[in-house]
PDB file of C-alpha atoms in Angstrom:
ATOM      1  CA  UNK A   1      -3.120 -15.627 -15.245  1.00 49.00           C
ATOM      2  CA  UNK A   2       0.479 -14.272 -15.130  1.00 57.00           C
ATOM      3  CA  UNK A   3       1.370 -11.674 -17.884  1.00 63.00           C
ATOM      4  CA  UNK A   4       4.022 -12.309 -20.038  1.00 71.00           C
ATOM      5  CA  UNK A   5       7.037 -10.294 -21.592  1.00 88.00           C
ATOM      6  CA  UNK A   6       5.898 -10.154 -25.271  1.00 93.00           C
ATOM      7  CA  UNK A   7       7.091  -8.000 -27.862  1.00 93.00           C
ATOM      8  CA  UNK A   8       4.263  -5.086 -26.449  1.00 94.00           C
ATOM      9  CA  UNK A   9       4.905  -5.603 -22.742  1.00 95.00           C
ATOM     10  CA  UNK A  10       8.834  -5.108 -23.021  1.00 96.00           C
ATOM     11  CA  UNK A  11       7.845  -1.859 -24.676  1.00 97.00           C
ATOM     12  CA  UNK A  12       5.691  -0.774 -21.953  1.00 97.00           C
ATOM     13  CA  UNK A  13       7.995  -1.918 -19.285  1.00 97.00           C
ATOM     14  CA  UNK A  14      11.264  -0.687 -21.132  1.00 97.00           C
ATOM     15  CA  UNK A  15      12.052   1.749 -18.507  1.00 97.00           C
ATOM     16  CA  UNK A  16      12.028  -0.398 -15.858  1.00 97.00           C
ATOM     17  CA  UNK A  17      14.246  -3.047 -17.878  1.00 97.00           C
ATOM     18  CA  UNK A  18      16.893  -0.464 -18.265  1.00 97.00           C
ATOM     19  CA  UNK A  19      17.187  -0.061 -14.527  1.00 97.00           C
ATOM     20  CA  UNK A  20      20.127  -2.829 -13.739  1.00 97.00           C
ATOM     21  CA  UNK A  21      17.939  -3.100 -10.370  1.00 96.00           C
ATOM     22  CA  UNK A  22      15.057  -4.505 -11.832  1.00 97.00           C
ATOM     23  CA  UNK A  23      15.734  -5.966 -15.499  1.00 96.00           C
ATOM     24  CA  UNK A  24      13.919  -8.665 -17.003  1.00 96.00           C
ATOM     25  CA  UNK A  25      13.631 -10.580 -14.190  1.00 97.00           C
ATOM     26  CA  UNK A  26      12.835  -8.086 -11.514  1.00 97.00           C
ATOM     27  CA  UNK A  27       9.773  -7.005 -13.828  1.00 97.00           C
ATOM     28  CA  UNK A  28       8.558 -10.699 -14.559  1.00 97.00           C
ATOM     29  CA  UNK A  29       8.073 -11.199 -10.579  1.00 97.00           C
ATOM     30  CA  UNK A  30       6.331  -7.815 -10.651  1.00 98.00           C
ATOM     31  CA  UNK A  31       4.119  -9.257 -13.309  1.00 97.00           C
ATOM     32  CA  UNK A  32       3.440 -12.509 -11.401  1.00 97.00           C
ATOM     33  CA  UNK A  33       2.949 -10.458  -7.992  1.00 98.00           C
ATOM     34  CA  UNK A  34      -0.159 -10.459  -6.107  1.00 98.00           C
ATOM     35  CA  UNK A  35      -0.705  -7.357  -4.221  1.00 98.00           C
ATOM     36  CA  UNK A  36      -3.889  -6.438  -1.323  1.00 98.00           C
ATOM     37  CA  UNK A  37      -4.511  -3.107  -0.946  1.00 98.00           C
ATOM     38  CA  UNK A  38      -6.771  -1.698   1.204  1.00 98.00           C
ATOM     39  CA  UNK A  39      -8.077   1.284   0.866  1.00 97.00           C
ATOM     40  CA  UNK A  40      -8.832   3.248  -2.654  1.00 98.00           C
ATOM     41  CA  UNK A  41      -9.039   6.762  -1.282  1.00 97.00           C
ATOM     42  CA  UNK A  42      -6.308   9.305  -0.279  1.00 97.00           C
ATOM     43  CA  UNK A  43      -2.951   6.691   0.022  1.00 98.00           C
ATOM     44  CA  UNK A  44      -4.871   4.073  -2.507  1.00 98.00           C
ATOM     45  CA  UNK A  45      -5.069   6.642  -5.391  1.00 98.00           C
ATOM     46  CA  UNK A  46      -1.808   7.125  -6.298  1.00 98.00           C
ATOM     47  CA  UNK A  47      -0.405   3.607  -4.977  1.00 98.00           C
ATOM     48  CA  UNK A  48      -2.964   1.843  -7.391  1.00 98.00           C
ATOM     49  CA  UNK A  49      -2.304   3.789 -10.397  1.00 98.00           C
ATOM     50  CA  UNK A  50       1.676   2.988  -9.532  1.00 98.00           C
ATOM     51  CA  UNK A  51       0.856  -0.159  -9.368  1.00 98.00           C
ATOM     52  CA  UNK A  52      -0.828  -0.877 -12.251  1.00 98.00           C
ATOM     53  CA  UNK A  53       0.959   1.432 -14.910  1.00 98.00           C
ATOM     54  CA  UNK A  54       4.119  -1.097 -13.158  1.00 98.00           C
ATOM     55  CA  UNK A  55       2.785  -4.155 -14.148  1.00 97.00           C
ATOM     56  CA  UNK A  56       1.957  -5.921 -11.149  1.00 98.00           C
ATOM     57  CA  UNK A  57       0.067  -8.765 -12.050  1.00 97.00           C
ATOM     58  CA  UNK A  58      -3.037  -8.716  -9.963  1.00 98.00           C
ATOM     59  CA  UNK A  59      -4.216  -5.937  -7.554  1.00 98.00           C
ATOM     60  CA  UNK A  60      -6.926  -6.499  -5.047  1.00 98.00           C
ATOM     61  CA  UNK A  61      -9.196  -3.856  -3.913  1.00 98.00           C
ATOM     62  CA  UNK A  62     -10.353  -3.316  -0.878  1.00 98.00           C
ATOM     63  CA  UNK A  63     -12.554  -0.558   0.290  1.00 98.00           C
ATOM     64  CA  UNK A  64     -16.708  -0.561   1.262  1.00 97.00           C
ATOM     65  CA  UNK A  65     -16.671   3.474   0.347  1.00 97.00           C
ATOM     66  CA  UNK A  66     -18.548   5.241  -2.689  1.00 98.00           C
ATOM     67  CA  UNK A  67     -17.460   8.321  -4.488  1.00 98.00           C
ATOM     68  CA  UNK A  68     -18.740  11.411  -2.867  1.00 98.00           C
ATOM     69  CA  UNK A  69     -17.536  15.082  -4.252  1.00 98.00           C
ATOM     70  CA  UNK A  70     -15.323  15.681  -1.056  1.00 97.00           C
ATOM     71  CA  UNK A  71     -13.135  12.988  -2.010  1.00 97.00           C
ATOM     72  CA  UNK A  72     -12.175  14.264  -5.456  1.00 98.00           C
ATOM     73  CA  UNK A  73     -10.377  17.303  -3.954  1.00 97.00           C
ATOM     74  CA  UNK A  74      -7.335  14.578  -2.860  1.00 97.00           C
ATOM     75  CA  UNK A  75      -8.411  11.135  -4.259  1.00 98.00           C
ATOM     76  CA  UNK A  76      -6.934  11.391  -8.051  1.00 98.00           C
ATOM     77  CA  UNK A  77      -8.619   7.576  -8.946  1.00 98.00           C
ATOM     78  CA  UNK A  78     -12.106   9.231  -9.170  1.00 98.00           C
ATOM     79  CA  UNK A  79     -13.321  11.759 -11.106  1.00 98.00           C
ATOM     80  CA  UNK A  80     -16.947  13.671 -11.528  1.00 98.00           C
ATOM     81  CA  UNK A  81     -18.189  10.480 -13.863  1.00 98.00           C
ATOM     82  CA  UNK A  82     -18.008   8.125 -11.064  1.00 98.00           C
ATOM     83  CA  UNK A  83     -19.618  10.210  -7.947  1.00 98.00           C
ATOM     84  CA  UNK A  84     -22.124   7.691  -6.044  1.00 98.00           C
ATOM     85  CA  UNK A  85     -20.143   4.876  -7.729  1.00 98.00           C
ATOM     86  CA  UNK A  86     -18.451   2.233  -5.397  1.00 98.00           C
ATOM     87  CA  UNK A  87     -14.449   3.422  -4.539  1.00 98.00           C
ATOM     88  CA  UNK A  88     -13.641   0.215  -6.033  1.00 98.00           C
ATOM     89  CA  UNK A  89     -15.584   0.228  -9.545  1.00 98.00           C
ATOM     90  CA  UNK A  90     -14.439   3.723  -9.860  1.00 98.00           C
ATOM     91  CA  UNK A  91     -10.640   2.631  -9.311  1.00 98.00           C
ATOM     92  CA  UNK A  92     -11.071  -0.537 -11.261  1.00 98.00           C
ATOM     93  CA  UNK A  93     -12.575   1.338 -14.207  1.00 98.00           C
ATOM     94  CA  UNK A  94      -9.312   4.114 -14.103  1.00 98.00           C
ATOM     95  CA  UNK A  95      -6.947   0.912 -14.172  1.00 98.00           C
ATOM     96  CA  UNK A  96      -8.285  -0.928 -16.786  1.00 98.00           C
ATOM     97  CA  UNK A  97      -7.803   2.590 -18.490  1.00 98.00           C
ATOM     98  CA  UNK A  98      -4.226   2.522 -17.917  1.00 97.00           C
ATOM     99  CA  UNK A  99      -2.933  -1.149 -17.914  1.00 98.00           C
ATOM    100  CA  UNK A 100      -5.333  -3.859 -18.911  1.00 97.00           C
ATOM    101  CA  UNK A 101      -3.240  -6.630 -18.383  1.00 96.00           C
ATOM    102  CA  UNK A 102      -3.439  -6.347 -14.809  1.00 97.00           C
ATOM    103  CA  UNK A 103      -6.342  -8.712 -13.331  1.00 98.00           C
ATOM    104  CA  UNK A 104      -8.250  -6.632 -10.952  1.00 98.00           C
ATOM    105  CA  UNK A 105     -10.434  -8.287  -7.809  1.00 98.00           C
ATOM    106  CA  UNK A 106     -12.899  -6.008  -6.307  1.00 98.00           C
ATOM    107  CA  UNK A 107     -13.565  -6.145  -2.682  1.00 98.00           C
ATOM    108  CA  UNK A 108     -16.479  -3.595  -1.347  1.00 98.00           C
ATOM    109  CA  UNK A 109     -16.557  -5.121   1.806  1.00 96.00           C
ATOM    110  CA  UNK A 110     -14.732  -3.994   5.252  1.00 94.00           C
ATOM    111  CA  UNK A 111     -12.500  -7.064   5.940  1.00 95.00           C
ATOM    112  CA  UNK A 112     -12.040  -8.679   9.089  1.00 93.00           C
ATOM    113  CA  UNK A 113     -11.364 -11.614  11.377  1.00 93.00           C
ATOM    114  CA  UNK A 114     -10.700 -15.048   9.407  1.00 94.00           C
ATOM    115  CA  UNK A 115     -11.992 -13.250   6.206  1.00 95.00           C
ATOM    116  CA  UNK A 116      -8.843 -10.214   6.446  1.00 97.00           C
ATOM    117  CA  UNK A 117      -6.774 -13.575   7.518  1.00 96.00           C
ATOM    118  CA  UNK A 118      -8.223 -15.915   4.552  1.00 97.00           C
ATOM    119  CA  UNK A 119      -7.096 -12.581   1.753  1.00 98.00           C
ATOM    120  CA  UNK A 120      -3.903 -11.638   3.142  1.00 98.00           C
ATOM    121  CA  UNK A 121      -2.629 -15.036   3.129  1.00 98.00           C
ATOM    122  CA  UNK A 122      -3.228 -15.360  -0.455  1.00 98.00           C
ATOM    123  CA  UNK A 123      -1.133 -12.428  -1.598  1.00 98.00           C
ATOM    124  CA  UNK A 124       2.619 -11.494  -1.758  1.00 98.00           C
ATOM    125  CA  UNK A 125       2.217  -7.883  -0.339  1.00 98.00           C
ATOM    126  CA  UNK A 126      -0.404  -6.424   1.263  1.00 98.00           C
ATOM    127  CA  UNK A 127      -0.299  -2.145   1.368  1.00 98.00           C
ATOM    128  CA  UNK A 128      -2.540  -0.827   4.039  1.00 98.00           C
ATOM    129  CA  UNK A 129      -3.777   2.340   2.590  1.00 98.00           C
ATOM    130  CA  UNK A 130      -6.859   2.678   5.424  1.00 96.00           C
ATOM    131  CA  UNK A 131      -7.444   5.758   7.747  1.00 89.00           C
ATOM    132  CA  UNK A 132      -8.094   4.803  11.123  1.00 90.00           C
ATOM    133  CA  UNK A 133      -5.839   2.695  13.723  1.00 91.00           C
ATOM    134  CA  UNK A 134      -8.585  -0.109  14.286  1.00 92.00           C
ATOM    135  CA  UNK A 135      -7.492  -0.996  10.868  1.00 95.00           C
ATOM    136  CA  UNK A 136      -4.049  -1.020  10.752  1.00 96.00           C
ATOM    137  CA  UNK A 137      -3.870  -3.363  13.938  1.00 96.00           C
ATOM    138  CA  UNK A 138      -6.172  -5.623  12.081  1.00 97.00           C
ATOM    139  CA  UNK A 139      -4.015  -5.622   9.250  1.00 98.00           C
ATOM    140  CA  UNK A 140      -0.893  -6.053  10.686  1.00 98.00           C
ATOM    141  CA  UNK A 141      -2.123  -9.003  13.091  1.00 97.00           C
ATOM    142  CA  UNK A 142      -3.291 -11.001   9.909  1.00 98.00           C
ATOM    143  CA  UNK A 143       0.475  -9.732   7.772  1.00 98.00           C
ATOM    144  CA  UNK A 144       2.448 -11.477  11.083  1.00 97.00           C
ATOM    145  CA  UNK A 145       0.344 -14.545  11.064  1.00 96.00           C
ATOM    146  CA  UNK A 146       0.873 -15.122   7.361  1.00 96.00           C
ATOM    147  CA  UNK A 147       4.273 -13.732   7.361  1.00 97.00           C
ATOM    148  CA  UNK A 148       3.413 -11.451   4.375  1.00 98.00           C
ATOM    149  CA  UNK A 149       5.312  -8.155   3.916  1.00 98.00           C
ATOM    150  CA  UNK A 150       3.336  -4.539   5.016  1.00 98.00           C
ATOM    151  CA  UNK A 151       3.829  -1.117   3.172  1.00 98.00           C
ATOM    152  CA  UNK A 152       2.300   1.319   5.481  1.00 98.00           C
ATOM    153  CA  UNK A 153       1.560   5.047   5.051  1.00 98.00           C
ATOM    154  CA  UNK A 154      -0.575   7.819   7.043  1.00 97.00           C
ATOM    155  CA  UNK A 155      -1.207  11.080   5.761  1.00 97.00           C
ATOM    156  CA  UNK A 156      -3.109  14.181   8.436  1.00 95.00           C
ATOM    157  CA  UNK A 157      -3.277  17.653   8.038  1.00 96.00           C
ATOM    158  CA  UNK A 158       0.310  18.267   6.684  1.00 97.00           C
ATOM    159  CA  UNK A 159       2.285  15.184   8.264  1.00 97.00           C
ATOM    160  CA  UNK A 160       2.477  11.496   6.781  1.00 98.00           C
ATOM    161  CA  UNK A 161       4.373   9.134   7.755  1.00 97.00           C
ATOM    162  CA  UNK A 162       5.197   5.730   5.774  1.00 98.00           C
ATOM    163  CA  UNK A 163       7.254   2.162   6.775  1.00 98.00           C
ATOM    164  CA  UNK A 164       7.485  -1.350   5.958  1.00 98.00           C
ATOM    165  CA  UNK A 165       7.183  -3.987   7.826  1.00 98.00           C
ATOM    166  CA  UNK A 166       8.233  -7.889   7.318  1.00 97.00           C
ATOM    167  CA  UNK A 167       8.258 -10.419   9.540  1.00 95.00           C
ATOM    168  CA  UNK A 168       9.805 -12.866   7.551  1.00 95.00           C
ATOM    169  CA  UNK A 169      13.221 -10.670   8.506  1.00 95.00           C
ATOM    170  CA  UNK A 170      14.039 -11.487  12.027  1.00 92.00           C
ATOM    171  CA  UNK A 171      15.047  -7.868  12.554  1.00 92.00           C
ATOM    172  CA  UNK A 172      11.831  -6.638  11.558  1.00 96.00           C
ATOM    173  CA  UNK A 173       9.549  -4.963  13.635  1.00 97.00           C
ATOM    174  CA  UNK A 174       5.473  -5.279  13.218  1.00 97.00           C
ATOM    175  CA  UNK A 175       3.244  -2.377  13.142  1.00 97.00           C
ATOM    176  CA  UNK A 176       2.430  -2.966  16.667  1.00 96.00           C
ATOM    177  CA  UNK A 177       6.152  -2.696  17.977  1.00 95.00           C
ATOM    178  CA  UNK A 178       5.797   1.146  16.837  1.00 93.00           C
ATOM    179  CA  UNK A 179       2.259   2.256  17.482  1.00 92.00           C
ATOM    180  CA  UNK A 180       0.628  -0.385  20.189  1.00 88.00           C
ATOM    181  CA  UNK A 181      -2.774  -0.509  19.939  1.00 78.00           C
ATOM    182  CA  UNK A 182      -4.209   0.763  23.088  1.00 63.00           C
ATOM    183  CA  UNK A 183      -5.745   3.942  23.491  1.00 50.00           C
ATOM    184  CA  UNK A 184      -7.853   5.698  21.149  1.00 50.00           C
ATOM    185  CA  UNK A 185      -8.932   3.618  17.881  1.00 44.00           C
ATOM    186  CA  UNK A 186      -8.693   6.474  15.446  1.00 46.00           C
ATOM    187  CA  UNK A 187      -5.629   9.229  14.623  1.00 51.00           C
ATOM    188  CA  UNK A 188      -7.376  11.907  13.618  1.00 55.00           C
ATOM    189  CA  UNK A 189      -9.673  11.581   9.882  1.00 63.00           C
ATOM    190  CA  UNK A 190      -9.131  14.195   7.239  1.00 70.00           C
ATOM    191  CA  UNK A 191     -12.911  14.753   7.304  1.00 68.00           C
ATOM    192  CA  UNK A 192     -12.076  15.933  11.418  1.00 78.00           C
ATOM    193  CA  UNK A 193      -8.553  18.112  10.826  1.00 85.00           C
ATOM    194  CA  UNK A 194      -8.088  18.224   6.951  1.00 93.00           C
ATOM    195  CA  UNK A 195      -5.198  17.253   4.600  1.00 96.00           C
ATOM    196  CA  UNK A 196      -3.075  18.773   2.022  1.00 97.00           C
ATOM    197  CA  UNK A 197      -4.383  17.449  -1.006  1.00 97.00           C
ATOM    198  CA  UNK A 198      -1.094  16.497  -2.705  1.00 98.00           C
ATOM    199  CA  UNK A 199       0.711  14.879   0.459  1.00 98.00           C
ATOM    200  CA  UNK A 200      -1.622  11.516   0.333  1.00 98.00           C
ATOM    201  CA  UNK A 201       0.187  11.788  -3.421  1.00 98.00           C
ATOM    202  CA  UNK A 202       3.337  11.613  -1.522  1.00 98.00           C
ATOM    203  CA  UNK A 203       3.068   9.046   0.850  1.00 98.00           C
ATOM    204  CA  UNK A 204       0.667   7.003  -1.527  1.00 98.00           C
ATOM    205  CA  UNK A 205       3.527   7.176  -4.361  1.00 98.00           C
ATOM    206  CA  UNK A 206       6.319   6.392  -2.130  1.00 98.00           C
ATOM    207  CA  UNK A 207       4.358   3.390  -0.700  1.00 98.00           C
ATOM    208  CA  UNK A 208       4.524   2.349  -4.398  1.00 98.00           C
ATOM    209  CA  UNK A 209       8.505   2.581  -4.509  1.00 97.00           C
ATOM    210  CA  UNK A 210       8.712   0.257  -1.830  1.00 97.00           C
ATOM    211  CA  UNK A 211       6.275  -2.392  -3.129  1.00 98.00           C
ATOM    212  CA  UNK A 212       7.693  -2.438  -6.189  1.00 98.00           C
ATOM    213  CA  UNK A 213      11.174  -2.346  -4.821  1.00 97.00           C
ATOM    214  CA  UNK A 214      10.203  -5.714  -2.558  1.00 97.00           C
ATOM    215  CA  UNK A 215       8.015  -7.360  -5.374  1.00 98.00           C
ATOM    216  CA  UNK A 216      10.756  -7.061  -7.800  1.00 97.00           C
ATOM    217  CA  UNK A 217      13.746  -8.398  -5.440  1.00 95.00           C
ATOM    218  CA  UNK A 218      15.491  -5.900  -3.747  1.00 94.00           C
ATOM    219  CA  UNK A 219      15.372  -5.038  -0.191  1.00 88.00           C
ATOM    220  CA  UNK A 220      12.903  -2.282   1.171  1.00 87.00           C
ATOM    221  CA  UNK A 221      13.603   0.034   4.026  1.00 86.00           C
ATOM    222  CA  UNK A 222      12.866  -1.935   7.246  1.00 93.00           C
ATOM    223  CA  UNK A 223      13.423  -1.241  10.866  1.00 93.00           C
ATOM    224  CA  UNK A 224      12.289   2.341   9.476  1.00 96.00           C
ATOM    225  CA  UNK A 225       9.890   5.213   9.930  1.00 97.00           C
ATOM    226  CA  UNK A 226       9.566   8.142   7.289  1.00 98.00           C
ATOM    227  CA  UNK A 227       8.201  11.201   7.989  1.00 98.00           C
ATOM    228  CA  UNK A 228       7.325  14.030   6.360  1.00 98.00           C
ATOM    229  CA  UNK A 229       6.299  17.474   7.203  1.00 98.00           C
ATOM    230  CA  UNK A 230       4.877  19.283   4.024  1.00 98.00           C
ATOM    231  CA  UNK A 231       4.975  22.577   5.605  1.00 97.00           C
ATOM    232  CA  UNK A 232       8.757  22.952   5.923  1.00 96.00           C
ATOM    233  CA  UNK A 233       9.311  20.471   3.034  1.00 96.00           C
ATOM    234  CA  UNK A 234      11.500  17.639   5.199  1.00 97.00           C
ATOM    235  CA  UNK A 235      12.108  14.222   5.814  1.00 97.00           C
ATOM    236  CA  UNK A 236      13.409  12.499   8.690  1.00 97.00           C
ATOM    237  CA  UNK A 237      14.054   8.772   8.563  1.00 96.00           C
ATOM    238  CA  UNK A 238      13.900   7.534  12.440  1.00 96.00           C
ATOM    239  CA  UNK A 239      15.904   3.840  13.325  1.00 96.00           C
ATOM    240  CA  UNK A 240      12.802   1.762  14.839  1.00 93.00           C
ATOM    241  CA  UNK A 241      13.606  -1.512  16.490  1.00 93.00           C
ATOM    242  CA  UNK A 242      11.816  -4.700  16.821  1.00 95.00           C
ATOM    243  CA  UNK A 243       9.993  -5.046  20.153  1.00 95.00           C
ATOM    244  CA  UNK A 244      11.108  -8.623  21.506  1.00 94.00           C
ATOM    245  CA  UNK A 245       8.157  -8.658  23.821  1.00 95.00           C
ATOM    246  CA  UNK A 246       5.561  -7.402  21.406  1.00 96.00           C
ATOM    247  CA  UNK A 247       2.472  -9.002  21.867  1.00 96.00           C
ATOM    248  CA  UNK A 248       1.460  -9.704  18.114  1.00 96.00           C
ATOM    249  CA  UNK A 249       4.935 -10.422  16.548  1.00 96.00           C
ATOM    250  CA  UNK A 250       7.057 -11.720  19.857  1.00 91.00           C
ATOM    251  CA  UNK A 251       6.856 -14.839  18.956  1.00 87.00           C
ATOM    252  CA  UNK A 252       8.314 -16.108  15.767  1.00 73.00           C
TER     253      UNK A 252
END
């Protein structure tokens, strides 16, 4: 059930209202949005609890992971209280906390094949919040052949990296037009080379700007990589083209 703007919810959405780029309108389609996101560790943390305190109107959770003491050092969703819980109780719990308007769907499964198809299909944005390349391919096939928009972010050591993808933009690259899928299936896990705690709070956050920037009408950063070293504090934005001969999006 969509929320609606009553008295109490344009007092907890008055900031955004005042912003001439969202408004009234821009925060009803948050509030009717439905948004997939897979993953509720690291990048999910901070995305979630974005996108909840925002309004959007139902968040899906995807992740097949419990709570375990290493994850608190980075994942800000969990807390001592939940350890051995499932990821996605845990988060649920934390964003009922915050916003309990927003309807919640639990997922502790790994998604794939028709099933990842079936659930990306039946959402407006999907945010790919996962750790391992095997993943994101599978993620980004099933985003091109629904023709739903992709916010994805990757966070190692002291690098992430974040873009967004939409096919429904003819200009548009995929996922796969950037980082084809051959090779190794995995790009290093924080359990293998470590990460800086607060730079999956980064990339995680500013995977939340441009959902809720799409979701609430205005045009996200596409044909674009971000990248950011959290060692010597920059950013680099790098131009990336569609791949006309890219096996997964090609053909449109």
């Amino acid at each position: 059930m969509t929320q609606e703007l009553n008295d109490a919810a344009l007092l907890r959405y008055s900031r955004h209202i005042l912003l001439p780029e969202i408004d009234i309108d821009g925060q009803q389609r948050l509030l009717a949005a439905r948004v997939l996101v897979v993953g509720a560790g690291g990048l999910g943390a901070p995305a979630l609890l974005y996108l909840a305190s925002a309004g959007v109107g139902q968040l899906t959770l995807v992740d097949d992971d419990t709570v375990e003491l290493t994850n608190l050092q980075r994942q800000i969703i969990h807390d001592m209280g939940t350890l051995g819980q499932r990821k996605v109780d845990s988060a649920a719990a934390r964003l009922a906390a915050i916003n309990p308007d927003v309807q919640l769907r639990l997922l502790a499964e790994r998604l794939a094949g028709e099933r990842l198809v079936t659930e990306v299909a039946a959402h407006d944005l999907v945010l790919d919040c996962s750790d391992n390349f095997a993943t994101r391919h599978a993620i980004n096939r099933a985003c091109v052949a629904a023709r739903v928009p992709l916010v994805s972010g990757a966070a190692v050591r002291f690098s992430g990296q974040l873009a967004v993808y939409d096919v429904r933009d003819d200009a548009s690259p995929c996922y796969h037009c950037l980082f084809p899928d051959e090779g190794e299936a995995s790009d290093g896990p924080c359990a293998t080379f470590g990460v800086l705690a607060p730079l999956v709070g980064v990339i995680g956050s500013l995977q939340a700007v441009e959902a809720i920037k799409l979701l609430a009408g205005r045009r996200p950063a596409l044909g674009q990589l971000t990248l950011y070293d959290a060692l010597d504090g920059s950013f680099r934005q790098l131009k990336v083209p569609r791949d006309p001969d890219c096996p997964v999006c090609g053909q449109r």
